[in-house]
Short mmCIF file of the C-alpha atoms (twelve columns), coordinates in Angstrom:
data_MODEL
# 
_entry.id   MODEL 
# 
loop_
_atom_site.group_PDB 
_atom_site.id 
_atom_site.type_symbol 
_atom_site.label_atom_id 
_atom_site.label_alt_id 
_atom_site.label_comp_id 
_atom_site.label_asym_id 
_atom_site.label_seq_id 
_atom_site.Cartn_x 
_atom_site.Cartn_y 
_atom_site.Cartn_z 
_atom_site.pdbx_PDB_model_num 
ATOM 1   C CA . MET A 1   13.552 10.283  -30.832 1 
ATOM 2   C CA . THR A 2   15.006 7.405   -28.858 1 
ATOM 3   C CA . ALA A 3   13.589 3.902   -28.962 1 
ATOM 4   C CA . ALA A 4   12.330 4.309   -25.401 1 
ATOM 5   C CA . GLU A 5   10.454 7.551   -26.095 1 
ATOM 6   C CA . PRO A 6   7.141  5.963   -27.259 1 
ATOM 7   C CA . ALA A 7   7.040  3.751   -24.152 1 
ATOM 8   C CA . ARG A 8   7.808  6.783   -21.965 1 
ATOM 9   C CA . ARG A 9   5.033  8.831   -23.565 1 
ATOM 10  C CA . HIS A 10  2.592  5.929   -23.177 1 
ATOM 11  C CA . LEU A 11  3.417  5.578   -19.480 1 
ATOM 12  C CA . VAL A 12  3.053  9.353   -18.977 1 
ATOM 13  C CA . SER A 13  -0.399 9.340   -20.588 1 
ATOM 14  C CA . THR A 14  -1.405 6.269   -18.587 1 
ATOM 15  C CA . LEU A 15  -0.358 7.988   -15.339 1 
ATOM 16  C CA . GLU A 16  -2.403 11.012  -16.389 1 
ATOM 17  C CA . ARG A 17  -5.409 8.713   -16.728 1 
ATOM 18  C CA . VAL A 18  -4.677 7.273   -13.280 1 
ATOM 19  C CA . ALA A 19  -4.687 10.833  -11.916 1 
ATOM 20  C CA . GLN A 20  -8.190 11.207  -13.348 1 
ATOM 21  C CA . GLY A 21  -9.366 8.114   -11.437 1 
ATOM 22  C CA . ASP A 22  -9.172 5.550   -14.252 1 
ATOM 23  C CA . ARG A 23  -8.806 2.132   -12.571 1 
ATOM 24  C CA . ALA A 24  -8.021 0.411   -15.871 1 
ATOM 25  C CA . ALA A 25  -5.099 2.793   -16.293 1 
ATOM 26  C CA . LEU A 26  -3.783 1.844   -12.851 1 
ATOM 27  C CA . ARG A 27  -4.004 -1.815  -13.837 1 
ATOM 28  C CA . GLU A 28  -2.033 -0.996  -16.993 1 
ATOM 29  C CA . VAL A 29  0.631  0.885   -15.026 1 
ATOM 30  C CA . TYR A 30  0.867  -2.155  -12.759 1 
ATOM 31  C CA . GLU A 31  1.256  -4.530  -15.701 1 
ATOM 32  C CA . LEU A 32  3.925  -2.333  -17.279 1 
ATOM 33  C CA . THR A 33  5.991  -1.680  -14.162 1 
ATOM 34  C CA . SER A 34  5.314  -4.197  -11.398 1 
ATOM 35  C CA . ALA A 35  8.191  -6.545  -12.239 1 
ATOM 36  C CA . LYS A 36  10.746 -3.746  -12.025 1 
ATOM 37  C CA . LEU A 37  9.250  -2.203  -8.888  1 
ATOM 38  C CA . TYR A 38  8.938  -5.599  -7.215  1 
ATOM 39  C CA . GLY A 39  12.632 -6.174  -7.935  1 
ATOM 40  C CA . ILE A 40  13.515 -2.916  -6.203  1 
ATOM 41  C CA . CYS A 41  11.403 -3.800  -3.168  1 
ATOM 42  C CA . LEU A 42  12.820 -7.307  -3.018  1 
ATOM 43  C CA . HIS A 43  16.391 -6.049  -3.276  1 
ATOM 44  C CA . ILE A 44  15.902 -3.621  -0.387  1 
ATOM 45  C CA . LEU A 45  13.781 -5.869  1.827   1 
ATOM 46  C CA . GLY A 46  15.217 -9.273  0.993   1 
ATOM 47  C CA . GLU A 47  11.941 -11.160 1.550   1 
ATOM 48  C CA . GLN A 48  9.313  -11.957 -1.079  1 
ATOM 49  C CA . ALA A 49  6.260  -11.551 1.139   1 
ATOM 50  C CA . LEU A 50  7.449  -8.194  2.432   1 
ATOM 51  C CA . ALA A 51  8.304  -7.015  -1.068  1 
ATOM 52  C CA . GLU A 52  4.800  -7.950  -2.214  1 
ATOM 53  C CA . ASP A 53  3.222  -6.031  0.667   1 
ATOM 54  C CA . VAL A 54  5.316  -2.952  0.000   1 
ATOM 55  C CA . LEU A 55  4.583  -3.198  -3.726  1 
ATOM 56  C CA . GLN A 56  0.882  -3.024  -2.901  1 
ATOM 57  C CA . GLU A 57  1.558  0.147   -0.897  1 
ATOM 58  C CA . VAL A 58  3.466  1.558   -3.867  1 
ATOM 59  C CA . TYR A 59  0.451  1.231   -6.153  1 
ATOM 60  C CA . ILE A 60  -1.866 2.684   -3.518  1 
ATOM 61  C CA . HIS A 61  0.491  5.663   -3.396  1 
ATOM 62  C CA . VAL A 62  0.472  5.856   -7.206  1 
ATOM 63  C CA . TRP A 63  -3.335 5.776   -7.215  1 
ATOM 64  C CA . GLN A 64  -3.507 8.562   -4.666  1 
ATOM 65  C CA . GLY A 65  -0.601 10.639  -5.974  1 
ATOM 66  C CA . ALA A 66  -0.537 10.276  -9.750  1 
ATOM 67  C CA . GLY A 67  -1.726 13.866  -10.085 1 
ATOM 68  C CA . ARG A 68  1.545  15.034  -8.535  1 
ATOM 69  C CA . PHE A 69  3.671  13.335  -11.200 1 
ATOM 70  C CA . ASP A 70  5.407  15.941  -13.368 1 
ATOM 71  C CA . PRO A 71  6.923  14.526  -16.572 1 
ATOM 72  C CA . ALA A 72  9.039  17.686  -16.902 1 
ATOM 73  C CA . ARG A 73  10.878 16.785  -13.673 1 
ATOM 74  C CA . ALA A 74  11.379 13.031  -14.063 1 
ATOM 75  C CA . SER A 75  10.639 10.119  -16.330 1 
ATOM 76  C CA . PRO A 76  7.623  8.094   -15.217 1 
ATOM 77  C CA . ILE A 77  9.705  4.997   -14.478 1 
ATOM 78  C CA . THR A 78  12.148 7.061   -12.404 1 
ATOM 79  C CA . TRP A 79  9.237  8.496   -10.428 1 
ATOM 80  C CA . LEU A 80  7.756  5.039   -9.863  1 
ATOM 81  C CA . CYS A 81  11.134 3.549   -8.905  1 
ATOM 82  C CA . MET A 82  11.691 6.303   -6.361  1 
ATOM 83  C CA . ILE A 83  8.296  5.605   -4.810  1 
ATOM 84  C CA . ALA A 84  9.127  1.883   -4.564  1 
ATOM 85  C CA . ARG A 85  12.593 2.564   -3.175  1 
ATOM 86  C CA . ASN A 86  11.345 5.054   -0.614  1 
ATOM 87  C CA . ARG A 87  8.449  2.842   0.528   1 
ATOM 88  C CA . ALA A 88  10.757 -0.136  0.945   1 
ATOM 89  C CA . ILE A 89  13.319 1.919   2.835   1 
ATOM 90  C CA . ASP A 90  10.606 3.423   5.029   1 
ATOM 91  C CA . TRP A 91  9.339  -0.038  5.866   1 
ATOM 92  C CA . ARG A 92  12.795 -1.337  6.624   1 
ATOM 93  C CA . ARG A 93  13.584 1.653   8.817   1 
ATOM 94  C CA . SER A 94  10.459 1.088   10.833  1 
ATOM 95  C CA . SER A 95  11.367 -2.540  11.451  1 
ATOM 96  C CA . HIS A 96  13.889 -4.122  13.771  1 
ATOM 97  C CA . ARG A 97  16.069 -5.025  10.776  1 
ATOM 98  C CA . TYR A 98  17.095 -1.379  10.500  1 
ATOM 99  C CA . GLU A 99  18.724 -1.439  13.905  1 
ATOM 100 C CA . GLU A 100 20.441 -4.747  13.161  1 
ATOM 101 C CA . ALA A 101 21.945 -3.340  9.959   1 
ATOM 102 C CA . LEU A 102 23.155 -0.234  11.748  1 
ATOM 103 C CA . LEU A 103 24.736 -2.361  14.464  1 
ATOM 104 C CA . ALA A 104 26.566 -4.284  11.753  1 
ATOM 105 C CA . ALA A 105 27.744 -0.994  10.236  1 
ATOM 106 C CA . ARG A 106 28.927 0.175   13.667  1 
ATOM 107 C CA . GLY A 107 30.859 -3.063  14.111  1 
ATOM 108 C CA . ALA A 108 32.481 -2.629  10.715  1 
ATOM 109 C CA . ALA A 109 33.532 0.919   11.536  1 
ATOM 110 C CA . HIS A 110 35.201 -0.337  14.690  1 
ATOM 111 C CA . GLY A 111 36.764 -3.341  12.958  1 
ATOM 112 C CA . THR A 112 34.563 -5.967  14.583  1 
ATOM 113 C CA . ALA A 113 32.128 -6.826  11.808  1 
ATOM 114 C CA . GLN A 114 32.212 -10.082 9.991   1 
ATOM 115 C CA . THR A 115 32.825 -9.665  6.313   1 
ATOM 116 C CA . GLY A 116 30.424 -11.328 3.949   1 
ATOM 117 C CA . GLU A 117 29.756 -11.453 0.270   1 
ATOM 118 C CA . TRP A 118 27.150 -9.021  -0.995  1 
ATOM 119 C CA . ASP A 119 24.882 -9.795  -3.906  1 
ATOM 120 C CA . TYR A 120 25.268 -7.241  -6.678  1 
ATOM 121 C CA . GLY A 121 23.777 -9.452  -9.350  1 
ATOM 122 C CA . GLY A 122 25.202 -12.036 -11.691 1 
ATOM 123 C CA . ASP A 123 26.642 -10.387 -14.801 1 
ATOM 124 C CA . ASP A 124 30.244 -9.384  -15.567 1 
ATOM 125 C CA . ARG A 125 29.724 -5.769  -14.455 1 
ATOM 126 C CA . ALA A 126 28.347 -7.020  -11.165 1 
ATOM 127 C CA . GLY A 127 31.403 -9.222  -10.732 1 
ATOM 128 C CA . LEU A 128 33.650 -6.244  -11.420 1 
ATOM 129 C CA . LEU A 129 31.699 -4.161  -8.921  1 
ATOM 130 C CA . ARG A 130 31.964 -6.944  -6.353  1 
ATOM 131 C CA . ARG A 131 35.737 -7.221  -6.841  1 
ATOM 132 C CA . CYS A 132 36.155 -3.458  -6.639  1 
ATOM 133 C CA . MET A 133 33.962 -3.202  -3.531  1 
ATOM 134 C CA . ASP A 134 35.898 -6.032  -1.883  1 
ATOM 135 C CA . ALA A 135 39.159 -4.184  -2.592  1 
ATOM 136 C CA . LEU A 136 38.039 -1.170  -0.527  1 
ATOM 137 C CA . GLU A 137 38.984 -0.743  3.097   1 
ATOM 138 C CA . GLU A 138 36.293 -1.853  5.552   1 
ATOM 139 C CA . SER A 139 34.968 1.583   6.611   1 
ATOM 140 C CA . PRO A 140 34.411 3.011   3.099   1 
ATOM 141 C CA . ARG A 141 33.089 -0.333  1.830   1 
ATOM 142 C CA . THR A 142 30.526 -0.643  4.627   1 
ATOM 143 C CA . SER A 143 29.569 3.033   4.367   1 
ATOM 144 C CA . ILE A 144 29.020 2.851   0.605   1 
ATOM 145 C CA . ARG A 145 27.056 -0.372  0.909   1 
ATOM 146 C CA . SER A 146 24.855 1.035   3.656   1 
ATOM 147 C CA . ALA A 147 24.286 4.362   1.896   1 
ATOM 148 C CA . PHE A 148 23.730 3.184   -1.659  1 
ATOM 149 C CA . PHE A 149 22.529 -0.402  -1.406  1 
ATOM 150 C CA . GLU A 150 20.570 -0.161  1.843   1 
ATOM 151 C CA . GLY A 151 19.383 3.457   1.720   1 
ATOM 152 C CA . PHE A 152 20.844 4.889   4.938   1 
ATOM 153 C CA . THR A 153 21.711 8.582   5.016   1 
ATOM 154 C CA . TYR A 154 25.212 9.772   5.829   1 
ATOM 155 C CA . SER A 155 23.880 11.388  9.006   1 
ATOM 156 C CA . GLU A 156 22.294 8.132   10.165  1 
ATOM 157 C CA . LEU A 157 25.460 6.177   9.486   1 
ATOM 158 C CA . ALA A 158 27.696 8.746   11.177  1 
ATOM 159 C CA . ALA A 159 25.493 8.807   14.261  1 
ATOM 160 C CA . HIS A 160 25.318 5.039   14.537  1 
ATOM 161 C CA . VAL A 161 29.028 4.401   14.043  1 
ATOM 162 C CA . ASP A 162 29.850 7.371   16.265  1 
ATOM 163 C CA . VAL A 163 31.998 9.331   13.834  1 
ATOM 164 C CA . PRO A 164 31.640 12.939  12.674  1 
ATOM 165 C CA . LEU A 165 29.443 13.487  9.624   1 
ATOM 166 C CA . ALA A 166 32.467 14.874  7.745   1 
ATOM 167 C CA . THR A 167 34.339 11.622  8.391   1 
ATOM 168 C CA . MET A 168 31.455 9.561   7.028   1 
ATOM 169 C CA . LYS A 169 31.250 11.751  3.931   1 
ATOM 170 C CA . SER A 170 35.018 11.425  3.445   1 
ATOM 171 C CA . TRP A 171 34.864 7.634   3.710   1 
ATOM 172 C CA . VAL A 172 32.157 7.535   1.070   1 
ATOM 173 C CA . ARG A 173 33.793 10.122  -1.219  1 
ATOM 174 C CA . ARG A 174 37.206 8.402   -1.102  1 
ATOM 175 C CA . GLY A 175 35.615 4.986   -1.495  1 
ATOM 176 C CA . LEU A 176 33.609 6.106   -4.530  1 
ATOM 177 C CA . ALA A 177 36.749 7.590   -6.095  1 
ATOM 178 C CA . GLN A 178 38.567 4.280   -5.551  1 
ATOM 179 C CA . LEU A 179 35.601 2.378   -6.973  1 
ATOM 180 C CA . ARG A 180 35.543 4.601   -10.057 1 
ATOM 181 C CA . ARG A 181 39.273 4.038   -10.676 1 
ATOM 182 C CA . CYS A 182 38.924 0.293   -10.150 1 
ATOM 183 C CA . ILE A 183 35.944 0.017   -12.497 1 
ATOM 184 C CA . ASP A 184 37.605 2.234   -15.129 1 
ATOM 185 C CA . ASN A 185 40.654 -0.040  -15.070 1 
ATOM 186 C CA . GLY A 186 38.319 -3.062  -15.190 1 
# 
């Protein structure tokens, strides 16, 4: 048994209680997970007030959908993180910021985007990731950032930068291979 297993089992049983309509259990799930889920929302949305609003939607979804959680398919924290990620991405896609980000990606694909520093966090691994990302060519770097850090699908990116889907997938695949080599060589 791993050290995390008791916490996992506790969260699973608490979600089961939420599925049965136990409000105290929902409050406990919130207390156990809100900091992590808020961080996900804030990272995707970039604004505290928006992240707080989306976080509220996340827990409404948890309240309404806890009965669909299957611990055989995913850990409870993975399930909750996916809900937070998807809600934040859905919100962002429905806002004008989505179009602005895609326009920036289009500009990068055509060599007209301004390069900027992205925030991957503050530890040594984040610095290594930043250096490795910065070493990539513009198209793979922008594609990877948009797909993995901003949640766009390959199809969306390909359509908005006006390249074939296969080209977008190649940019990402080659970029990820270069990233892996760079990180492995640290």
